[in-house]
Tab-separated table of C-alpha atoms and ligand atoms in Angstrom:
chain	number	residue	atom	x	y	z
Y	638	UNK	CA	31.413	-26.407	-38.505
Y	639	UNK	CA	29.713	-23.011	-38.559
Y	640	UNK	CA	26.162	-23.607	-39.706
Y	641	UNK	CA	23.552	-21.218	-38.424
Y	642	UNK	CA	21.144	-21.959	-35.613
Y	643	UNK	CA	17.599	-20.786	-36.264
Y	644	UNK	CA	15.699	-19.849	-33.177
Y	645	UNK	CA	12.264	-18.296	-33.647
Y	646	UNK	CA	12.729	-15.414	-36.076
Y	647	UNK	CA	16.475	-15.227	-35.399
Y	648	UNK	CA	19.310	-16.944	-37.249
Y	649	UNK	CA	22.471	-17.096	-35.156
Y	650	UNK	CA	25.623	-17.467	-37.263
Y	651	UNK	CA	27.426	-19.471	-34.540
Y	652	UNK	CA	30.621	-17.593	-35.320
Y	653	UNK	CA	30.847	-16.945	-31.569
Y	654	UNK	CA	29.447	-18.831	-28.571
Y	655	UNK	CA	25.910	-17.866	-27.575
Y	656	UNK	CA	24.898	-17.154	-23.997
Y	657	UNK	CA	21.593	-18.301	-22.541
Y	658	UNK	CA	20.703	-16.645	-19.238
Y	659	UNK	CA	18.811	-18.659	-16.626
Y	660	UNK	CA	15.543	-17.240	-15.311
Y	661	UNK	CA	14.023	-19.650	-12.810
Y	662	UNK	CA	10.535	-18.787	-11.642
Y	663	UNK	CA	10.264	-21.518	-9.038
Y	664	UNK	CA	10.075	-20.974	-5.291
Y	665	UNK	CA	12.676	-23.724	-4.733
Y	666	UNK	CA	15.118	-22.768	-7.471
Y	667	UNK	CA	18.574	-23.993	-6.417
Y	668	UNK	CA	20.437	-20.866	-7.334
Y	669	UNK	CA	18.116	-17.890	-6.990
Y	670	UNK	CA	15.979	-19.262	-4.162
Y	671	UNK	CA	12.725	-17.862	-5.510
Y	672	UNK	CA	13.954	-14.267	-5.525
Y	673	UNK	CA	12.510	-13.622	-8.966
Y	674	UNK	CA	9.103	-15.077	-8.280
Y	675	UNK	CA	7.377	-11.746	-8.639
Y	676	UNK	CA	6.725	-11.141	-12.325
Y	677	UNK	CA	8.095	-7.612	-12.430
Y	678	UNK	CA	11.391	-8.618	-10.854
Y	679	UNK	CA	11.614	-11.544	-13.248
Y	680	UNK	CA	11.175	-9.227	-16.216
Y	681	UNK	CA	13.709	-6.800	-14.765
Y	682	UNK	CA	16.193	-9.649	-14.319
Y	683	UNK	CA	15.626	-10.773	-17.922
Y	684	UNK	CA	16.228	-7.229	-19.172
Y	685	UNK	CA	19.438	-7.049	-17.147
Y	686	UNK	CA	20.670	-10.321	-18.643
Y	687	UNK	CA	19.749	-9.082	-22.142
Y	688	UNK	CA	21.659	-5.817	-21.480
Y	689	UNK	CA	24.601	-7.854	-20.168
Y	690	UNK	CA	24.758	-9.684	-23.480
Y	691	UNK	CA	22.505	-12.745	-23.182
Y	692	UNK	CA	21.312	-14.003	-26.565
Y	693	UNK	CA	18.484	-16.024	-25.050
Y	694	UNK	CA	16.682	-16.178	-21.725
Y	695	UNK	CA	15.704	-19.640	-20.456
Y	696	UNK	CA	12.461	-19.392	-18.471
Y	697	UNK	CA	11.729	-22.342	-16.186
Y	698	UNK	CA	8.689	-22.902	-13.980
Y	699	UNK	CA	9.559	-26.374	-12.659
Y	700	UNK	CA	12.772	-27.097	-10.815
Y	701	UNK	CA	14.867	-29.943	-12.201
Y	702	UNK	CA	17.385	-30.035	-9.369
Y	703	UNK	CA	18.041	-33.489	-7.903
Y	704	UNK	CA	15.130	-34.467	-5.652
Y	705	UNK	CA	12.859	-31.600	-6.779
Y	706	UNK	CA	9.107	-32.173	-6.621
Y	707	UNK	CA	7.132	-31.956	-9.881
Y	708	UNK	CA	4.575	-29.155	-10.393
Y	709	UNK	CA	1.190	-29.327	-12.098
Y	710	UNK	CA	0.586	-28.123	-15.631
Y	711	UNK	CA	-1.598	-25.249	-14.368
Y	712	UNK	CA	1.065	-23.993	-11.978
Y	713	UNK	CA	3.748	-24.170	-14.651
Y	714	UNK	CA	1.556	-22.372	-17.186
Y	715	UNK	CA	0.729	-19.670	-14.684
Y	716	UNK	CA	4.397	-19.116	-13.803
Y	717	UNK	CA	5.820	-19.178	-17.305
Y	718	UNK	CA	3.382	-17.964	-19.968
Y	719	UNK	CA	2.837	-14.338	-18.844
Y	720	UNK	CA	6.613	-13.950	-18.658
Y	721	UNK	CA	7.160	-15.331	-22.145
Y	722	UNK	CA	4.495	-12.951	-23.469
Y	723	UNK	CA	6.195	-10.016	-21.747
Y	724	UNK	CA	9.657	-10.975	-23.056
Y	725	UNK	CA	8.315	-11.486	-26.584
Y	726	UNK	CA	6.693	-8.025	-26.467
Y	727	UNK	CA	10.126	-6.557	-25.655
Y	728	UNK	CA	11.878	-8.506	-28.402
Y	729	UNK	CA	13.807	-10.673	-25.925
Y	730	UNK	CA	14.335	-14.207	-27.232
Y	731	UNK	CA	12.819	-16.607	-24.711
Y	732	UNK	CA	13.511	-20.310	-24.365
Y	733	UNK	CA	11.111	-22.267	-22.185
Y	734	UNK	CA	12.460	-25.062	-20.021
Y	735	UNK	CA	9.602	-27.574	-19.876
Y	736	UNK	CA	8.790	-31.251	-20.385
Y	737	UNK	CA	5.024	-30.766	-20.750
Y	738	UNK	CA	3.504	-30.654	-24.256
Y	739	UNK	CA	0.679	-28.351	-23.095
Y	740	UNK	CA	3.229	-25.862	-21.742
Y	741	UNK	CA	5.238	-26.169	-24.970
Y	742	UNK	CA	2.167	-25.372	-27.083
Y	743	UNK	CA	1.203	-22.387	-24.910
Y	744	UNK	CA	4.802	-21.128	-24.836
Y	745	UNK	CA	5.095	-21.295	-28.615
Y	746	UNK	CA	1.767	-19.450	-28.981
Y	747	UNK	CA	3.082	-16.835	-26.524
Y	748	UNK	CA	6.163	-16.233	-28.682
Y	749	UNK	CA	8.865	-18.555	-27.295
Y	750	UNK	CA	11.873	-18.902	-29.588
Y	751	UNK	CA	13.040	-22.234	-28.165
Y	752	UNK	CA	11.743	-25.176	-26.173
Y	753	UNK	CA	14.448	-26.481	-23.855
Y	754	UNK	CA	13.422	-29.978	-22.808
Y	755	UNK	CA	15.506	-31.891	-20.270
Y	756	UNK	CA	13.484	-34.935	-21.409
Y	757	UNK	CA	14.503	-34.523	-25.090
Y	758	UNK	CA	10.857	-34.328	-26.267
Y	759	UNK	CA	10.128	-37.924	-25.213
Y	760	UNK	CA	6.716	-37.184	-23.635
Y	761	UNK	CA	3.823	-38.266	-25.856
Y	762	UNK	CA	2.863	-35.285	-28.032
Y	763	UNK	CA	6.017	-33.285	-27.264
Y	764	UNK	CA	7.632	-33.543	-30.700
Y	765	UNK	CA	4.307	-32.754	-32.368
Y	766	UNK	CA	3.908	-29.681	-30.137
Y	767	UNK	CA	7.227	-28.325	-31.414
Y	768	UNK	CA	7.082	-29.389	-35.073
Y	769	UNK	CA	5.991	-27.364	-38.054
Y	770	UNK	CA	6.925	-23.902	-36.839
Y	771	UNK	CA	9.903	-21.646	-36.224
Y	772	UNK	CA	10.618	-22.671	-32.654
Y	773	UNK	CA	14.029	-24.208	-31.955
Y	774	UNK	CA	14.416	-27.172	-29.620
Y	775	UNK	CA	17.151	-28.205	-27.211
Y	776	UNK	CA	17.267	-31.955	-26.646
Y	777	UNK	CA	18.960	-32.827	-23.355
Y	778	UNK	CA	20.067	-36.234	-22.067
Y	779	UNK	CA	18.882	-37.257	-18.625
Y	780	UNK	CA	19.237	-40.717	-17.043
Y	781	UNK	CA	16.141	-41.342	-14.876
Y	782	UNK	CA	14.017	-38.643	-13.255
Y	783	UNK	CA	15.075	-35.597	-11.214
Y	784	UNK	CA	13.814	-37.216	-7.985
Y	785	UNK	CA	16.173	-40.212	-8.250
Y	786	UNK	CA	18.634	-39.499	-11.054
Y	787	UNK	CA	21.679	-39.121	-8.814
Y	788	UNK	CA	21.169	-42.536	-7.152
Y	789	UNK	CA	24.350	-44.247	-8.426
Y	790	UNK	CA	23.993	-43.796	-12.203
Y	791	UNK	CA	25.931	-46.392	-14.230
Y	792	UNK	CA	27.070	-46.365	-17.875
Y	793	UNK	CA	29.302	-48.721	-19.876
Y	794	UNK	CA	30.512	-45.848	-22.058
Y	795	UNK	CA	28.912	-42.575	-21.021
Y	796	UNK	CA	30.036	-40.559	-24.051
Y	797	UNK	CA	28.812	-43.045	-26.668
Y	798	UNK	CA	25.556	-43.781	-24.851
Y	799	UNK	CA	24.676	-40.117	-24.394
Y	800	UNK	CA	25.727	-39.196	-27.944
Y	801	UNK	CA	23.772	-42.092	-29.516
Y	802	UNK	CA	20.678	-41.146	-27.523
Y	803	UNK	CA	20.849	-37.506	-28.625
Y	804	UNK	CA	21.451	-38.372	-32.282
Y	805	UNK	CA	18.425	-40.721	-32.195
Y	806	UNK	CA	16.247	-38.034	-30.613
Y	807	UNK	CA	17.399	-35.458	-33.172
Y	808	UNK	CA	16.569	-37.918	-35.983
Y	809	UNK	CA	13.079	-38.411	-34.517
Y	810	UNK	CA	12.610	-34.636	-34.435
Y	811	UNK	CA	13.771	-34.223	-38.032
Y	812	UNK	CA	11.473	-37.063	-39.161
Y	813	UNK	CA	8.569	-35.211	-37.532
Y	814	UNK	CA	9.381	-31.996	-39.396
Y	815	UNK	CA	11.664	-30.040	-37.051
Y	816	UNK	CA	14.401	-28.551	-39.235
Y	817	UNK	CA	17.966	-29.612	-38.416
Y	818	UNK	CA	18.921	-25.896	-38.161
Y	819	UNK	CA	16.489	-25.606	-35.245
Y	820	UNK	CA	17.878	-28.482	-33.159
Y	821	UNK	CA	20.510	-28.195	-30.415
Y	822	UNK	CA	21.755	-31.108	-28.303
Y	823	UNK	CA	22.922	-31.145	-24.691
Y	824	UNK	CA	24.768	-33.913	-22.777
Y	825	UNK	CA	22.857	-32.940	-19.623
Y	826	UNK	CA	25.585	-32.311	-17.055
Y	827	UNK	CA	24.450	-33.449	-13.620
Y	828	UNK	CA	21.338	-35.225	-14.865
Y	829	UNK	CA	21.962	-38.833	-13.823
Y	830	UNK	CA	25.751	-38.474	-13.949
Y	831	UNK	CA	28.544	-38.720	-11.431
Y	832	UNK	CA	31.408	-36.231	-11.350
Y	833	UNK	CA	33.495	-38.688	-13.415
Y	834	UNK	CA	30.705	-38.951	-16.016
Y	835	UNK	CA	30.416	-35.156	-16.193
Y	836	UNK	CA	34.159	-34.737	-16.676
Y	837	UNK	CA	34.256	-37.437	-19.372
Y	838	UNK	CA	31.397	-35.703	-21.211
Y	839	UNK	CA	33.070	-32.325	-20.908
Y	840	UNK	CA	36.334	-33.680	-22.313
Y	841	UNK	CA	34.326	-35.197	-25.188
Y	842	UNK	CA	32.321	-32.130	-26.250
Y	843	UNK	CA	34.040	-32.437	-29.638
Y	844	UNK	CA	32.313	-35.805	-30.172
Y	845	UNK	CA	28.943	-34.098	-29.703
Y	846	UNK	CA	29.877	-31.110	-31.882
Y	847	UNK	CA	30.918	-33.519	-34.650
Y	848	UNK	CA	27.265	-34.597	-34.989
Y	849	UNK	CA	26.671	-31.232	-36.702
Y	850	UNK	CA	24.082	-30.064	-34.155
Y	851	UNK	CA	25.014	-27.067	-32.003
Y	852	UNK	CA	25.945	-28.234	-28.510
Y	853	UNK	CA	24.376	-26.473	-25.540
Y	854	UNK	CA	25.979	-26.964	-22.135
Y	855	UNK	CA	24.688	-26.185	-18.673
Y	856	UNK	CA	27.502	-26.330	-16.142
Y	857	UNK	CA	26.832	-23.098	-14.284
Y	858	UNK	CA	26.942	-23.531	-10.491
Y	859	UNK	CA	26.417	-27.283	-10.831
Y	860	UNK	CA	27.139	-29.829	-8.100
Y	861	UNK	CA	30.234	-31.287	-9.771
Y	862	UNK	CA	31.842	-27.841	-9.639
Y	863	UNK	CA	31.001	-27.708	-5.943
Y	864	UNK	CA	32.552	-31.166	-5.447
Y	865	UNK	CA	35.757	-30.104	-7.199
Y	866	UNK	CA	36.142	-26.721	-5.491
Y	867	UNK	CA	34.409	-27.319	-2.165
Y	868	UNK	CA	32.375	-24.150	-2.776
Y	869	UNK	CA	28.709	-23.509	-1.973
Y	870	UNK	CA	26.302	-22.888	-4.856
Y	871	UNK	CA	26.565	-19.085	-4.673
Y	872	UNK	CA	30.384	-19.222	-4.622
Y	873	UNK	CA	30.907	-21.082	-7.875
Y	874	UNK	CA	31.370	-18.192	-10.310
Y	875	UNK	CA	35.047	-18.837	-11.034
Y	876	UNK	CA	34.406	-22.576	-11.394
Y	877	UNK	CA	31.456	-21.896	-13.721
Y	878	UNK	CA	33.542	-19.584	-15.925
Y	879	UNK	CA	36.329	-22.161	-16.142
Y	880	UNK	CA	33.837	-24.876	-17.099
Y	881	UNK	CA	32.092	-22.681	-19.703
Y	882	UNK	CA	35.417	-21.790	-21.335
Y	883	UNK	CA	36.554	-25.418	-21.345
Y	884	UNK	CA	33.296	-26.428	-23.056
Y	885	UNK	CA	33.473	-23.665	-25.642
Y	886	UNK	CA	37.134	-24.429	-26.388
Y	887	UNK	CA	36.046	-28.012	-27.169
Y	888	UNK	CA	33.220	-26.947	-29.510
Y	889	UNK	CA	30.157	-26.005	-27.442
Y	890	UNK	CA	28.041	-23.355	-29.201
Y	891	UNK	CA	25.679	-22.262	-26.419
Y	892	UNK	CA	26.312	-21.909	-22.683
Y	893	UNK	CA	23.417	-21.831	-20.226
Y	894	UNK	CA	24.501	-19.658	-17.299
Y	895	UNK	CA	23.337	-17.730	-14.252
Y	896	UNK	CA	26.120	-15.124	-14.358
Y	897	UNK	CA	25.634	-13.566	-17.774
Y	898	UNK	CA	27.804	-10.455	-17.481
Y	899	UNK	CA	30.881	-12.330	-16.259
Y	900	UNK	CA	30.403	-15.131	-18.805
Y	901	UNK	CA	30.017	-12.690	-21.681
Y	902	UNK	CA	33.260	-10.950	-20.638
Y	903	UNK	CA	35.125	-14.246	-20.370
Y	904	UNK	CA	33.861	-15.324	-23.791
Y	905	UNK	CA	34.797	-11.969	-25.331
Y	906	UNK	CA	38.378	-12.517	-24.242
Y	907	UNK	CA	38.330	-16.119	-25.501
Y	908	UNK	CA	36.842	-14.965	-28.814
Y	909	UNK	CA	39.382	-12.189	-29.253
Y	910	UNK	CA	42.189	-14.705	-28.764
Y	911	UNK	CA	40.647	-17.120	-31.256
Y	912	UNK	CA	39.936	-14.449	-33.885
Y	913	UNK	CA	43.438	-12.996	-33.661
Y	914	UNK	CA	45.116	-16.209	-34.803
I	2416	LIG	C1	16.796	-26.613	-17.187
I	2416	LIG	N1	18.179	-27.020	-17.090
I	2416	LIG	C2	18.921	-27.173	-15.962
I	2416	LIG	N2	20.162	-27.573	-16.276
I	2416	LIG	C3	20.196	-27.681	-17.619
I	2416	LIG	C4	21.176	-28.065	-18.544
I	2416	LIG	O1	22.377	-28.471	-18.144
I	2416	LIG	N3	20.879	-28.052	-19.848
I	2416	LIG	C5	19.640	-27.685	-20.277
I	2416	LIG	N4	19.401	-27.696	-21.597
I	2416	LIG	N5	18.657	-27.317	-19.444
I	2416	LIG	C6	18.941	-27.326	-18.156
């Protein structure tokens, strides 16, 4: 299925996988350790990812790593909004990773092309904040809350439960006026899932793609890759590339990654192979 994905003013044809670069602006970010806290370095990093081939930059002001502490609305607004304004001025498509309706509204006013919500727009007022405009949404599945989500999560049938949840959330978004072409879904790797759950979901990406919504996956540097390889978070590039390619080969349309340049190269090779057949 090759329908287009509308994201702000852009319409992506989905004839190749899209790359979303991660830009965490949190002091405790698990992979960049707060290095990009200063606004100018954050903008420079976003430009680099754009030049390396990122289609979207995902700006996040609240860490969602297991056990992370929540931040206030004011802190999140202060971290995220000036950056989104700066990226919009430069024509860089910004997604904003937030669960707070007030941050969503401010981000959309600042020019965000997508709201990426690990809570699938379940907060009161979240769907309304995103409806009626041109902003795309990514609806992610999470079991529990970041503080406790990895405490022995249990499912009867992880693939069906996660898929049914996402389809129901997408239907709620469409009923509220968010166009289907602006909705992406995400199984939420590592969010209330064991390694076995993550691998089952990855094998079943085709089930999610068959819903007709573009599937976004975030596997980059994640804990399950560390468990499999025994590598520390900053040594998981090869594992992240393997996981991204496996997801794309099964039908994922968007990969959320830290290592944009390497991922873009890997996907170019994958694409060339696919197009040559
Ligand atoms: C913010 N964030 C961290 N991991 C993520 C993932 O796997 N998917 C999405 N959509 N967002 C994520």
